[in-house]
Amino acid sequence: MLITDEQFASVRGTVMDANPDMAAQMAGRIVDEGLKFVAACAKNPGLGLAPSRIVDEGWHALILHTALYAELCDTLGDQFVHHYPGYDPTNYDPPILDRTREKITELGWEADQELWGPPSDETLASVAAKCQHAPDCTIIITPRPKPGVA
């Protein structure tokens, strides 16, 4: 587990606050996928990964818990997974999402296929965030400089 049950419940609550009609189970699935996404990015710097629009909602909720998020990134390695918003919610690049799901699988998890599809008006859940990161805004992680190294 990447975060404690208490932390998970808090992040899930943030997703539900942003999406008042969302069931707790769906919010939990979204947070799970957000965690998997952050781990995949941290473990694959420079690859250019991106979340689906609905998974991005879970990532946003994690980021809002700044101390938890910083600790999560530290736990995952030397990579801080920064957020570079893409503001067009219709952007969709299947190869980038395929690559991201492959990296999640390589870490030993199964991606929730229902949450990694294209943005549409008929998604499994309405999401508050109006951003989509593919294709022009993939997430490319750069290692933190080591102390004392210029």
Short mmCIF file of C-alpha atoms in Angstrom, two decimals:
data_model
loop_
_atom_site.label_atom_id
_atom_site.label_comp_id
_atom_site.label_asym_id
_atom_site.label_seq_id
_atom_site.Cartn_x
_atom_site.Cartn_y
_atom_site.Cartn_z
CA MET A 1 0.00 0.00 0.00
CA LEU A 2 1.37 3.41 -0.97
CA ILE A 3 -0.59 5.43 1.60
CA THR A 4 -2.38 4.59 4.85
CA ASP A 5 -6.09 3.77 5.02
CA GLU A 6 -6.69 7.08 6.79
CA GLN A 7 -4.84 9.03 4.08
CA PHE A 8 -6.71 7.12 1.38
CA ALA A 9 -10.07 7.98 2.99
CA SER A 10 -9.09 11.65 3.11
CA VAL A 11 -8.07 11.74 -0.56
CA ARG A 12 -11.23 9.83 -1.54
CA GLY A 13 -13.21 12.46 0.40
CA THR A 14 -11.54 15.19 -1.68
CA VAL A 15 -12.65 13.46 -4.89
CA MET A 16 -16.18 13.19 -3.51
CA ASP A 17 -16.20 16.85 -2.41
CA ALA A 18 -15.32 17.89 -5.96
CA ASN A 19 -17.92 15.47 -7.38
CA PRO A 20 -20.88 15.52 -4.95
CA ASP A 21 -22.93 12.87 -6.77
CA MET A 22 -20.07 10.35 -6.93
CA ALA A 23 -20.31 7.11 -4.95
CA ALA A 24 -17.55 6.36 -2.46
CA GLN A 25 -16.64 3.17 -4.33
CA MET A 26 -16.07 5.06 -7.59
CA ALA A 27 -14.06 7.76 -5.80
CA GLY A 28 -11.91 5.03 -4.27
CA ARG A 29 -11.27 3.46 -7.66
CA ILE A 30 -10.22 6.85 -8.99
CA VAL A 31 -7.80 7.40 -6.10
CA ASP A 32 -6.36 3.89 -6.61
CA GLU A 33 -5.64 4.68 -10.25
CA GLY A 34 -4.20 8.09 -9.34
CA LEU A 35 -1.77 6.38 -6.97
CA LYS A 36 -0.78 3.86 -9.64
CA PHE A 37 -0.24 6.70 -12.11
CA VAL A 38 2.04 8.65 -9.75
CA ALA A 39 4.07 5.50 -9.07
CA ALA A 40 4.41 4.76 -12.78
CA CYS A 41 5.63 8.31 -13.43
CA ALA A 42 8.10 8.27 -10.55
CA LYS A 43 9.54 4.92 -11.62
CA ASN A 44 9.78 5.88 -15.31
CA PRO A 45 11.32 9.37 -15.49
CA GLY A 46 11.57 10.93 -18.92
CA LEU A 47 9.14 8.51 -20.54
CA GLY A 48 6.21 10.91 -20.94
CA LEU A 49 3.18 9.33 -19.29
CA ALA A 50 -0.32 10.76 -18.89
CA PRO A 51 -3.48 9.94 -16.95
CA SER A 52 -6.92 9.57 -18.44
CA ARG A 53 -9.23 12.44 -17.59
CA ILE A 54 -10.97 10.52 -14.82
CA VAL A 55 -7.69 9.25 -13.34
CA ASP A 56 -6.44 12.84 -13.40
CA GLU A 57 -9.19 13.62 -10.90
CA GLY A 58 -7.58 11.21 -8.44
CA TRP A 59 -4.16 12.70 -9.10
CA HIS A 60 -5.51 16.21 -8.44
CA ALA A 61 -6.96 15.04 -5.12
CA LEU A 62 -3.59 13.57 -4.12
CA ILE A 63 -1.80 16.80 -5.01
CA LEU A 64 -4.18 18.81 -2.80
CA HIS A 65 -2.88 16.80 0.15
CA THR A 66 0.52 18.44 -0.22
CA ALA A 67 2.37 16.81 2.68
CA LEU A 68 1.00 13.38 1.82
CA TYR A 69 1.86 13.90 -1.86
CA ALA A 70 5.42 15.04 -1.15
CA GLU A 71 5.91 12.05 1.15
CA LEU A 72 4.47 9.72 -1.51
CA CYS A 73 6.89 11.04 -4.12
CA ASP A 74 9.79 10.67 -1.66
CA THR A 75 8.76 7.09 -0.92
CA LEU A 76 8.66 6.26 -4.63
CA GLY A 77 12.22 7.50 -5.28
CA ASP A 78 14.14 10.57 -6.32
CA GLN A 79 11.38 11.82 -8.60
CA PHE A 80 8.84 14.49 -7.65
CA VAL A 81 5.91 14.06 -10.01
CA HIS A 82 4.97 17.59 -11.00
CA HIS A 83 1.62 18.50 -12.51
CA TYR A 84 1.60 20.39 -15.80
CA PRO A 85 -2.06 20.99 -16.66
CA GLY A 86 -3.44 20.54 -20.13
CA TYR A 87 -6.59 22.59 -20.39
CA ASP A 88 -8.39 20.89 -23.27
CA PRO A 89 -10.54 18.13 -21.76
CA THR A 90 -11.11 16.61 -25.20
CA ASN A 91 -7.42 15.76 -25.73
CA TYR A 92 -7.00 12.02 -25.97
CA ASP A 93 -3.99 10.06 -27.14
CA PRO A 94 -4.49 6.28 -26.83
CA PRO A 95 -0.79 5.35 -27.33
CA ILE A 96 0.25 7.52 -24.36
CA LEU A 97 -2.44 6.00 -22.18
CA ASP A 98 -1.49 2.50 -23.39
CA ARG A 99 2.15 3.19 -22.45
CA THR A 100 1.06 4.46 -19.04
CA ARG A 101 -1.08 1.37 -18.37
CA GLU A 102 1.82 -0.85 -19.47
CA LYS A 103 4.09 0.82 -16.90
CA ILE A 104 1.45 0.33 -14.21
CA THR A 105 1.30 -3.37 -15.12
CA GLU A 106 5.10 -3.63 -14.99
CA LEU A 107 4.91 -2.41 -11.38
CA GLY A 108 2.65 -5.35 -10.54
CA TRP A 109 -0.75 -3.67 -10.61
CA GLU A 110 -3.68 -4.02 -12.94
CA ALA A 111 -5.02 -0.80 -14.43
CA ASP A 112 -8.78 -0.34 -14.03
CA GLN A 113 -9.60 -0.39 -17.75
CA GLU A 114 -12.95 1.36 -17.27
CA LEU A 115 -11.18 4.42 -15.88
CA TRP A 116 -8.52 4.67 -18.60
CA GLY A 117 -10.77 5.33 -21.59
CA PRO A 118 -11.40 8.42 -23.69
CA PRO A 119 -13.09 11.52 -22.30
CA SER A 120 -16.76 11.65 -23.21
CA ASP A 121 -20.09 12.97 -22.06
CA GLU A 122 -21.00 9.43 -21.02
CA THR A 123 -18.08 8.61 -18.72
CA LEU A 124 -18.63 6.40 -15.71
CA ALA A 125 -18.44 9.50 -13.54
CA SER A 126 -18.55 13.22 -14.00
CA VAL A 127 -15.27 14.82 -12.96
CA ALA A 128 -14.66 18.34 -11.75
CA ALA A 129 -11.24 18.88 -13.31
CA LYS A 130 -11.31 20.37 -16.77
CA CYS A 131 -7.94 19.18 -17.96
CA GLN A 132 -6.56 16.35 -20.04
CA HIS A 133 -2.84 15.79 -20.37
CA ALA A 134 -2.51 13.92 -23.66
CA PRO A 135 -1.20 14.42 -26.31
CA ASP A 136 0.62 17.75 -25.91
CA CYS A 137 1.18 17.69 -22.19
CA THR A 138 2.56 14.36 -21.09
CA ILE A 139 4.19 14.17 -17.71
CA ILE A 140 7.97 13.98 -17.95
CA ILE A 141 9.75 13.64 -14.65
CA THR A 142 13.22 15.00 -14.08
CA PRO A 143 15.32 13.75 -11.16
CA ARG A 144 15.84 16.09 -8.23
CA PRO A 145 19.33 17.50 -7.98
CA LYS A 146 21.37 15.83 -5.28
CA PRO A 147 22.39 18.06 -2.36
CA GLY A 148 25.76 19.68 -3.03
CA VAL A 149 25.66 18.88 -6.77
CA ALA A 150 25.28 21.80 -9.15
#
